[in-house]
Short mmCIF file of C-alpha atoms in Angstrom, two decimals:
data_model
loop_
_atom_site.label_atom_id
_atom_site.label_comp_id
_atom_site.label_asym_id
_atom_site.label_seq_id
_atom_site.Cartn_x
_atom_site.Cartn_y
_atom_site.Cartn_z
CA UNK A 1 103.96 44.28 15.60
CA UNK A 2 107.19 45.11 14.34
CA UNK A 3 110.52 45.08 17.05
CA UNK A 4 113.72 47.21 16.56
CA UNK A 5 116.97 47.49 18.66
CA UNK A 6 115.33 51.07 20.30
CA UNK A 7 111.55 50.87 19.51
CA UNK A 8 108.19 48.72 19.99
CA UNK A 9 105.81 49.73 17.27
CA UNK A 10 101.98 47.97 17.28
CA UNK A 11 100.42 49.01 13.99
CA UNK A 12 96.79 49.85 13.91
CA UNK A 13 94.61 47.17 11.66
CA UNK A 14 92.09 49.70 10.63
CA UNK A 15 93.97 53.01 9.44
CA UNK A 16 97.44 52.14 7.75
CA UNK A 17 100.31 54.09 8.69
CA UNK A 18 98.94 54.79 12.28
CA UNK A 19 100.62 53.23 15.36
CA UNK A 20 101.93 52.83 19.09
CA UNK A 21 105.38 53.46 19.73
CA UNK A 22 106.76 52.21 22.93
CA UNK A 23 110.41 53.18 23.93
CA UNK A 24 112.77 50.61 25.61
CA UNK A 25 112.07 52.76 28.88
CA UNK A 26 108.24 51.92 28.35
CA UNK A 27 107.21 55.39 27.25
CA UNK A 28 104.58 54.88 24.51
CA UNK A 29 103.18 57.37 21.76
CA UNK A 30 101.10 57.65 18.95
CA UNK A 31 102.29 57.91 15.31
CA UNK A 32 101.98 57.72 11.69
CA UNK A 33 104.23 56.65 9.17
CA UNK A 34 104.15 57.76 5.24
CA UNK A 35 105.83 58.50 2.27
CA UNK A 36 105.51 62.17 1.20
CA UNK A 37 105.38 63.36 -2.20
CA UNK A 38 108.91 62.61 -3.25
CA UNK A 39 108.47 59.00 -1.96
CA UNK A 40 111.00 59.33 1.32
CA UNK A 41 109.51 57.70 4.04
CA UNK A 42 108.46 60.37 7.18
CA UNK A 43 107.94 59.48 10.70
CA UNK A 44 105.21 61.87 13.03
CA UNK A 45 105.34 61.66 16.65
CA UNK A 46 101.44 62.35 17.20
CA UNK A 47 101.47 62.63 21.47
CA UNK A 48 102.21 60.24 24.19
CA UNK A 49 99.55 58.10 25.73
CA UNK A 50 99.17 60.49 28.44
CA UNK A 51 97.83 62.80 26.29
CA UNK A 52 95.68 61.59 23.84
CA UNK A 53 93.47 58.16 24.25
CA UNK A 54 93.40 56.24 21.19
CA UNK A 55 90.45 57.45 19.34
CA UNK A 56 91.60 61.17 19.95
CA UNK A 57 95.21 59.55 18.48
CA UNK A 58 93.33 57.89 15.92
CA UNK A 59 91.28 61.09 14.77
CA UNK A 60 94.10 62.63 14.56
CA UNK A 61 95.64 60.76 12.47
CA UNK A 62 93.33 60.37 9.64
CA UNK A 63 93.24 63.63 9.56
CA UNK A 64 97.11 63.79 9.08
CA UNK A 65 97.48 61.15 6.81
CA UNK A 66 94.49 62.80 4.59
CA UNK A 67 96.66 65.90 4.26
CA UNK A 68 99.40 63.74 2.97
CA UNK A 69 97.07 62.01 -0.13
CA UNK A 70 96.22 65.42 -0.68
CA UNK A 71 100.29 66.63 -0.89
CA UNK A 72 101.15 67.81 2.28
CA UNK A 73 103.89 67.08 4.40
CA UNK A 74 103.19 67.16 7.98
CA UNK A 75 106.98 66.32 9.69
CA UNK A 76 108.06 69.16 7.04
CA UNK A 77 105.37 71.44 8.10
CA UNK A 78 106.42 70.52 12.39
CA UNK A 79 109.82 71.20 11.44
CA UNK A 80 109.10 74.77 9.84
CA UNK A 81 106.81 75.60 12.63
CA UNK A 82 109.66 74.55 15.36
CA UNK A 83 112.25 77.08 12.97
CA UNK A 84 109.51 79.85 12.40
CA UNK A 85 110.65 83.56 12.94
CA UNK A 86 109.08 85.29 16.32
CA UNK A 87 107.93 88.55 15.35
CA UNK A 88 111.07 90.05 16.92
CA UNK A 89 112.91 88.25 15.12
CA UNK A 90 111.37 89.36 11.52
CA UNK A 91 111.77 93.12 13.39
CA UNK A 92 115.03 92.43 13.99
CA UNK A 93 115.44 91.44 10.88
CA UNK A 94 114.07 94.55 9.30
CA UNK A 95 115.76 97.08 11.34
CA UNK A 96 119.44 95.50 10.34
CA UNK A 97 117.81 95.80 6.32
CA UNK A 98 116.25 99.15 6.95
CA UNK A 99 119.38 100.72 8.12
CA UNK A 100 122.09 99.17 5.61
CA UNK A 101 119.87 100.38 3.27
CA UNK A 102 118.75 97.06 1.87
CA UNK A 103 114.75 97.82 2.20
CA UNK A 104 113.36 100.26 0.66
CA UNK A 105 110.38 102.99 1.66
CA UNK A 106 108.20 104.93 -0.24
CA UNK A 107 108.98 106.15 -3.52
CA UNK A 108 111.54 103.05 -3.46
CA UNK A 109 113.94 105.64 -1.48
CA UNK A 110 115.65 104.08 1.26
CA UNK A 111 114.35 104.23 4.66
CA UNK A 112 115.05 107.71 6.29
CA UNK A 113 117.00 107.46 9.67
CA UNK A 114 114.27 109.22 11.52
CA UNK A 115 111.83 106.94 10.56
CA UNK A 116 114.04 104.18 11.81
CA UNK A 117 114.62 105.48 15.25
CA UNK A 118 110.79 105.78 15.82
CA UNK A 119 110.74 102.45 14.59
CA UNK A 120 113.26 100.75 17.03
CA UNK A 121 111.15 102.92 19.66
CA UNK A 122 108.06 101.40 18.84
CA UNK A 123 109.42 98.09 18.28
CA UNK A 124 111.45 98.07 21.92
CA UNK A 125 108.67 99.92 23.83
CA UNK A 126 105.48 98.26 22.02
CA UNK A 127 106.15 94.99 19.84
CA UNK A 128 108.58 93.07 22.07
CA UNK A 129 106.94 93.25 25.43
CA UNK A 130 103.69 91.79 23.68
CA UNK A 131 104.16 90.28 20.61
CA UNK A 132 108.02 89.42 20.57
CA UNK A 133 107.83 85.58 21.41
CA UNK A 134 104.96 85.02 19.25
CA UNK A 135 105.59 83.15 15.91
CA UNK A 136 104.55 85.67 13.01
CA UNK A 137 102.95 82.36 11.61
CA UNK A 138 100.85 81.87 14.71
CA UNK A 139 99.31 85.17 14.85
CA UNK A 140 95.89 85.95 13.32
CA UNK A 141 93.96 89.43 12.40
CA UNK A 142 92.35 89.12 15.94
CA UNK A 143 96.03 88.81 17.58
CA UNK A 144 96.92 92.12 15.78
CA UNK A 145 93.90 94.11 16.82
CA UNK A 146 94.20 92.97 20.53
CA UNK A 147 97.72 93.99 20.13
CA UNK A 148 96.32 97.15 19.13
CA UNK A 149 93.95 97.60 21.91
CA UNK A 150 96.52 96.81 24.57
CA UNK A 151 98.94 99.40 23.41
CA UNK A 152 95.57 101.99 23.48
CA UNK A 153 94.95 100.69 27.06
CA UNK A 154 98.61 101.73 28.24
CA UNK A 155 99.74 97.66 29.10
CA UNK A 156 103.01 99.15 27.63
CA UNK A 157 103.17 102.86 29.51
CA UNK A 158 106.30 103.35 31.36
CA UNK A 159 108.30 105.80 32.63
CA UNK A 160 111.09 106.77 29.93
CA UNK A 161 114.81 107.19 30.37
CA UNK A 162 116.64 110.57 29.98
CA UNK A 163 114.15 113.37 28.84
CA UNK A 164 110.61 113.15 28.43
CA UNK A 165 107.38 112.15 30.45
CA UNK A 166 106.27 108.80 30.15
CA UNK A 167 105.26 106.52 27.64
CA UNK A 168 101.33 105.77 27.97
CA UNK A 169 100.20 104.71 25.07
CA UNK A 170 96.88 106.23 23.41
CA UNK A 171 95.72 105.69 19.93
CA UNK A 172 97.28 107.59 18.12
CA UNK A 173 100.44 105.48 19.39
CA UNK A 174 98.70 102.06 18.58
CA UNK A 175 97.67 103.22 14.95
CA UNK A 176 101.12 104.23 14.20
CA UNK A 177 102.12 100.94 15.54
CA UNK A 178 100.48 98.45 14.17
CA UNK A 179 100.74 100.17 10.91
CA UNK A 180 104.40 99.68 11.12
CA UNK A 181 103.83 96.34 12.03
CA UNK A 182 101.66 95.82 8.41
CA UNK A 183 104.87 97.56 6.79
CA UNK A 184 107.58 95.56 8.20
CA UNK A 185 105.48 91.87 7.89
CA UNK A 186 104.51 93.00 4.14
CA UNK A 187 108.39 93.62 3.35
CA UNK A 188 109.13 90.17 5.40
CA UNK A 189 106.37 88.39 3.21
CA UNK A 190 107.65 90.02 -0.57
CA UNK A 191 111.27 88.43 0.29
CA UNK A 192 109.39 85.03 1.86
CA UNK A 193 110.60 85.35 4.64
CA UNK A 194 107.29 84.73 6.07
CA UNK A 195 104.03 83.48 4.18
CA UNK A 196 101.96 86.41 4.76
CA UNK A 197 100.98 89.60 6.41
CA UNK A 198 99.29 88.83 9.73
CA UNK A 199 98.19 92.53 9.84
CA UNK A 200 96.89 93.07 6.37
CA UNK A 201 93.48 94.02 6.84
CA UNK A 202 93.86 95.12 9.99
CA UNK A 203 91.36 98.13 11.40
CA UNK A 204 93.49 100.93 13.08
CA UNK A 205 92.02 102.53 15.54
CA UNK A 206 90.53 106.21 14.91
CA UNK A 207 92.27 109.26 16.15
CA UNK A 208 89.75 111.89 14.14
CA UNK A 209 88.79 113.05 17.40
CA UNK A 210 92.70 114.78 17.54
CA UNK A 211 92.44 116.27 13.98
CA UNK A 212 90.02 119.05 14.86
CA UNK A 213 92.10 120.91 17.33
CA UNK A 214 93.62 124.08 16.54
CA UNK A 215 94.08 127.34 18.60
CA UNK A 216 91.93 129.98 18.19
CA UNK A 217 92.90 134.17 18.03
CA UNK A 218 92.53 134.02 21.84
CA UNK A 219 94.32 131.00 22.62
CA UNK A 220 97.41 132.24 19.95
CA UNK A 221 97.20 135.65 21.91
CA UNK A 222 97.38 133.23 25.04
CA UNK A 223 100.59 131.37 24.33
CA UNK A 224 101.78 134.64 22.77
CA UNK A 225 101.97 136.10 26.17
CA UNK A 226 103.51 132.86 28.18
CA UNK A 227 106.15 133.59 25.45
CA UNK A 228 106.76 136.81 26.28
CA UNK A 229 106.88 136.20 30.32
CA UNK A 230 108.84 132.79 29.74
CA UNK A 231 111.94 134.06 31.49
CA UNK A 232 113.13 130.39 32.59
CA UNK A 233 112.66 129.02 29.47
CA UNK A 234 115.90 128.65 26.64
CA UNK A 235 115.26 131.46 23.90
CA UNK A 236 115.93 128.79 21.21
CA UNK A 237 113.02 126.55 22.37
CA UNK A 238 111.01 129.80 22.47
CA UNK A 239 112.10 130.67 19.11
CA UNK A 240 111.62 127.14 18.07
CA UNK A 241 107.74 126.97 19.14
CA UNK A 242 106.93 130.34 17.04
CA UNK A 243 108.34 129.23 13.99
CA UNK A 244 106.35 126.15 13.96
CA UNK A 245 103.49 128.74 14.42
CA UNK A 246 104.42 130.73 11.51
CA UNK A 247 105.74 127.75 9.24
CA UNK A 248 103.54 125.16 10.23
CA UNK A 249 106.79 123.02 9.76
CA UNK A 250 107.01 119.56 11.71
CA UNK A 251 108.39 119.30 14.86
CA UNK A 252 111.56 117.30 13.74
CA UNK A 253 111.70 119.49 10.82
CA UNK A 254 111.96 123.09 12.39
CA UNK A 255 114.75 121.07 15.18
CA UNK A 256 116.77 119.46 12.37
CA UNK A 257 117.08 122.89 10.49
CA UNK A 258 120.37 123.97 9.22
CA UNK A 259 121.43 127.41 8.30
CA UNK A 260 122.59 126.33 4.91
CA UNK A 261 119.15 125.54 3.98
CA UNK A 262 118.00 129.17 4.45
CA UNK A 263 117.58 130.92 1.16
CA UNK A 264 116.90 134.94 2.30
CA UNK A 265 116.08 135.91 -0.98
CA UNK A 266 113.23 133.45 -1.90
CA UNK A 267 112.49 133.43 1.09
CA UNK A 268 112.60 129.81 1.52
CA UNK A 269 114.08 126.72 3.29
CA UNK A 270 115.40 124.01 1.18
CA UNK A 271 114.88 120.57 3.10
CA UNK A 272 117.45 117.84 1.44
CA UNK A 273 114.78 115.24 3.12
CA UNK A 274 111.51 115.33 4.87
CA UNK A 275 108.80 112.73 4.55
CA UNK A 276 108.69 113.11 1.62
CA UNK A 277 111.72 113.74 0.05
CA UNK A 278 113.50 116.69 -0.64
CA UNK A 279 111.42 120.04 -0.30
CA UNK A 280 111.43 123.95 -1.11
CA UNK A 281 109.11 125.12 1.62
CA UNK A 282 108.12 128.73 1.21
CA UNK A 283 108.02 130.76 4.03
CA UNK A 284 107.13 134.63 5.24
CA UNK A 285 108.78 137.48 5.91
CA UNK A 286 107.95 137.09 9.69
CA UNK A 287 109.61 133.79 9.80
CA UNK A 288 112.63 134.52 7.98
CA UNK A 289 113.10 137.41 10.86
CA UNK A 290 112.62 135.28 13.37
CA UNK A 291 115.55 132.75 11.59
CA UNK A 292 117.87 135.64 10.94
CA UNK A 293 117.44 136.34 14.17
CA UNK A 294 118.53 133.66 15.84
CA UNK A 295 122.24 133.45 17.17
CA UNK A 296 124.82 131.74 15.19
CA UNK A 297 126.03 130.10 18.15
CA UNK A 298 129.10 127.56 17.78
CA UNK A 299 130.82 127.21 14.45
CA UNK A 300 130.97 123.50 14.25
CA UNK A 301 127.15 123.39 14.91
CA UNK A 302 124.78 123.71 12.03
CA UNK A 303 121.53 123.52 13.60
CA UNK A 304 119.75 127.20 13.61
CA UNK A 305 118.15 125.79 17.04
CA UNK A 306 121.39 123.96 18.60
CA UNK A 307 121.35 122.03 21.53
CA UNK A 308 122.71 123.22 24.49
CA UNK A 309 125.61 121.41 24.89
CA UNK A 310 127.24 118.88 22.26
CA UNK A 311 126.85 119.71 18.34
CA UNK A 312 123.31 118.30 18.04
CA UNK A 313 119.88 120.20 17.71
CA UNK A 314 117.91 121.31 20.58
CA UNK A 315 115.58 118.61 22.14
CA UNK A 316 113.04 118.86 25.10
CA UNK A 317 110.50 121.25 22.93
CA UNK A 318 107.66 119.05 23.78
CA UNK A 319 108.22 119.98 27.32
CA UNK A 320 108.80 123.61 26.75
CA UNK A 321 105.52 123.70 24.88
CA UNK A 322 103.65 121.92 27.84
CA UNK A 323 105.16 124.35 30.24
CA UNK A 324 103.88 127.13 28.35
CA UNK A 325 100.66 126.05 27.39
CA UNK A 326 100.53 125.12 31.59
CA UNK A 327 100.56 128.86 31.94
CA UNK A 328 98.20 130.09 29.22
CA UNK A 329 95.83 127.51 30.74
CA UNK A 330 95.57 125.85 26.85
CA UNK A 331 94.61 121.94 27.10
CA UNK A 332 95.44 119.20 24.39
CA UNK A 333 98.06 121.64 21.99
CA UNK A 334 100.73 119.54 20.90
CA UNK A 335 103.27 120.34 18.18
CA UNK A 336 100.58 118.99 15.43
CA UNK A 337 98.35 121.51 16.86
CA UNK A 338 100.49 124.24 16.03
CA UNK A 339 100.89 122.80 12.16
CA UNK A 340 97.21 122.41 12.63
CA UNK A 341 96.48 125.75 13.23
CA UNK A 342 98.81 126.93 10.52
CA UNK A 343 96.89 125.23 7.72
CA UNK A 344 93.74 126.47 9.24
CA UNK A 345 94.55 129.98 9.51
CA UNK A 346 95.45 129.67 5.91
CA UNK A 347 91.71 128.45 4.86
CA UNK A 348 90.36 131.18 7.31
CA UNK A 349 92.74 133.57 4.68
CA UNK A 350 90.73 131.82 1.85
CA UNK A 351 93.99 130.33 0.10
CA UNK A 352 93.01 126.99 -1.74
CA UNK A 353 93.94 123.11 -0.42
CA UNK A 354 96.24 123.20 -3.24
CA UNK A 355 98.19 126.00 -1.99
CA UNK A 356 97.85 125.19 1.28
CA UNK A 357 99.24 121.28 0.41
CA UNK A 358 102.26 123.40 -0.94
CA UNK A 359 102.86 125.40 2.23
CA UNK A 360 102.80 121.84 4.59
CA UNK A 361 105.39 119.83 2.15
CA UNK A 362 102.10 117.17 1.35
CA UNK A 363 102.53 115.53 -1.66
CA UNK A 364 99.03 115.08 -2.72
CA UNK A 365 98.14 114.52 -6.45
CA UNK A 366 99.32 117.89 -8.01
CA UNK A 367 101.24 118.99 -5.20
CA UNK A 368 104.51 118.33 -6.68
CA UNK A 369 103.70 118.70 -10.33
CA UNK A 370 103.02 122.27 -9.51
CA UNK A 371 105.07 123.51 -7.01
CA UNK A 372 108.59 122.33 -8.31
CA UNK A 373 109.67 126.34 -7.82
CA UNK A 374 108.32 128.80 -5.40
CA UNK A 375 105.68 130.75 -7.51
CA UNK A 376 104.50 134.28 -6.56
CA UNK A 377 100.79 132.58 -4.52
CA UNK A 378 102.74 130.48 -2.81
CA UNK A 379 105.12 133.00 -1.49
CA UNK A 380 102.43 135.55 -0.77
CA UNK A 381 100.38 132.87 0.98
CA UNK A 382 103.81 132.00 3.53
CA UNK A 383 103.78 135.59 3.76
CA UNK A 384 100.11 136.46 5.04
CA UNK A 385 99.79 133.55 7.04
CA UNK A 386 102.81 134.26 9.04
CA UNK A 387 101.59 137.63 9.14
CA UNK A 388 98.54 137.33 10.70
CA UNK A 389 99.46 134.14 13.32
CA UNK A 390 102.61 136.71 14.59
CA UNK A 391 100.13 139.54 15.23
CA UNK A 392 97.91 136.98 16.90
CA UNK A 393 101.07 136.11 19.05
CA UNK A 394 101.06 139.91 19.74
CA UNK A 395 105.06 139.35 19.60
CA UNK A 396 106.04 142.78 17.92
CA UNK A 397 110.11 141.94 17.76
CA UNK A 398 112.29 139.06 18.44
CA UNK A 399 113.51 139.48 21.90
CA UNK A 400 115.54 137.17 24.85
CA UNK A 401 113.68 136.79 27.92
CA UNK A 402 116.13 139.32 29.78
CA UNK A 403 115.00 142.04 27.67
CA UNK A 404 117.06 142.19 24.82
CA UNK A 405 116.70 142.65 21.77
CA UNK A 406 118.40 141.03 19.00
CA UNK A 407 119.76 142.36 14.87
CA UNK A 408 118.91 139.90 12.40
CA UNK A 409 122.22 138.43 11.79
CA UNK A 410 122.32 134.24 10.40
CA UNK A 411 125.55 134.53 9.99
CA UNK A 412 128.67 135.87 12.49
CA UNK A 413 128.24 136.94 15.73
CA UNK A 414 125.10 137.83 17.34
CA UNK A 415 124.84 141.49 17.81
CA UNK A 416 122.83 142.46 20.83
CA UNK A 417 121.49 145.90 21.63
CA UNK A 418 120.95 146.94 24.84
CA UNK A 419 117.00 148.25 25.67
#
């Protein structure tokens, strides 16, 4: 038994380096003492008598001092444990990289602002409420996949501030998740910021059950006519909705459009960034009408489909689209739907998954080798699609729910005739 001026400390016969501790306030606790690899001399508090008896004390400890003939450290490994980043921290972490530009995405570009907002959604709505105390260290596949479920169950659905429904969850929101959650840990673990990806390997949960909807001639024909009779609705979220028809653009992409990206002659629409980088996307002569159509509306706004107060782009489509579809009694039809049923009326047309690729902005292996330029196909293919999806609307000319109808015009002052 060795005495000090603070501590009591009876040393076990049979495994050297393991002890009792007693405190001058009579608190005892199991420990070991070592040297570690570089010979300084380490002190582990193991658990207080209270906790472990002395066999459970002792097990442990043969176990700990085995580690440290073998190299390890434990104190070091307690004290990395204690400082470990939570998983909101590491998210933290990434956002503040992500938007300085520090991290980079795909195609080593940096991280496009979009992207980031969803992200912080996901994070904020998602991550934090059930992951964010966790230690990234602590967490396991199964941890990740639970996660996963949970999010698919709606633990995280609730109601959403400003516009919108509610959040609710679904699979399609836990896939996109957790594979954010892979992307930010694998970034984390290249800089060492954390030993490994938790998620790698992880199974995301299927949404092929989503892929296969599309709207048939009927349904088309359907929403064509709740367009038509949508007098409550804003004509730029009308106008918004068909051109997603016709282009088979993204949502954000159609919103986000500028007038300066227009090209009347090609026709075309030159997108400085999408998801994958900056785009010509070909489009038909229906949807360039349907552009040049639309109003020029305030000067300092460059958004073809501006919002309806401020200088930002129009938002709320989502609901405008599930108002609609409300009235052409058409279940499940999202904005995807409509891009959907683009590509699909273009295989109906018999143009090739090449062409097609082209049309959609994917960059697929050959996609971007080959269309660099708009090439004759590719511009009659934007034209016959668009052609036969706007006589499916049945919408014959562009026209404002009071009736009028309106010159092509994307630049100046809309000119309106009276009907």
């Amino acid at each position: 038994m060795s005495v000090s001026a603070k501590d009591i400390v009876a040393w076990d016969d049979e495994l050297r380096g393991f002890g009792l501790r007693f405190k001058p306030t009579g608190a005892g606790a199991y420990i070991i003492q070592y040297r570690n690899s570089e010979g300084r001399s380490k002190r582990l508090t193991l658990g207080s008598v209270a906790e472990l008896t002395a066999e459970e004390a002792r097990k442990l400890a043969r176990n700990k001092l085995s580690s440290v003939a073998q190299g390890g450290d434990p104190v070091a490994e307690k004290r990395a444990t204690r400082t470990a980043p939570t998983v909101a921290e590491i998210c933290d972490w990434y956002l503040e990289k992500a938007e300085s530009g520090e991290l980079l995405g795909r195609r080593r570009r940096p991280i496009a602002k979009k992207t980031l907002t969803l992200d912080r959604s996901r994070i904020d709505t998602h991550v934090r409420p059930l992951l964010g105390d966790r230690k990234v260290q602590s967490l396991a596949l199964a941890d990740i996949e639970r996660f996963q479920a949970d999010v698919v169950a709606g633990k995280t659905a609730k109601p959403r501030k400003g516009r919108g429904g509610v959040t609710t969850g679904g699979a399609g929101v836990a896939g996109r998740t957790v594979g954010m959650l892979h992307t930010i840990f694998e970034q984390a673990a290249r800089l060492h910021l954390i030993s490994h990806n938790p998620a790698k390997g992880v199974r995301k949960v299927s949404t092929d059950n989503k892929v296969d909807r599309r709207l048939s001639l009927r349904e088309m024909a359907a929403l064509g006519k709740a367009i038509r009779q949508a007098n409550e609705e804003s004509p730029v979220a009308l106008a918004a909705i068909r051109l997603m028809l016709l282009t088979g653009f993204r949502r954000m992409e159609v919103l986000t459009l500028e007038r300066a990206w227009v090209d009347a002659e090609a026709p075309s629409v030159r997108f400085p960034t999408t998801k994958s980088g900056a785009q010509l996307r070909a489009i038909g002569q229906p949807s360039l009408k349907l552009l040049l159509a639309q109003p020029s509306g305030r000067e300092e706004n460059p958004y073809v489909f501006p919002s309806e107060t401020g200088d930002g782009h129009f938002v709320g489509i989502v609901r405008v689209l599930q108002r609609l579809c409300l009235t052409a009694k058409l279940e499940d039809v999202t904005p995807h739907v409509l891009r959907h049923t683009f590509a699909s009326v273009a295989g109906d047309l018999g143009f090739s998954e090449l062409t097609i690729a082209g049309l959609l902005g994917h960059t697929g292996r050959g996609v971007t080798q080959r269309y660099v330029h708009l090439d004759k196909a590719l511009l009659l293919a934007a034209d016959k699609v668009a052609e036969e999806i706007d006589q499916a609307l049945g919408i014959a000319e562009t026209r404002w729910p009071d009736g009028r109808s309106v010159r092509p015009s994307l630049e100046g002052e809309r000119r309106v005739n009276a009907t």
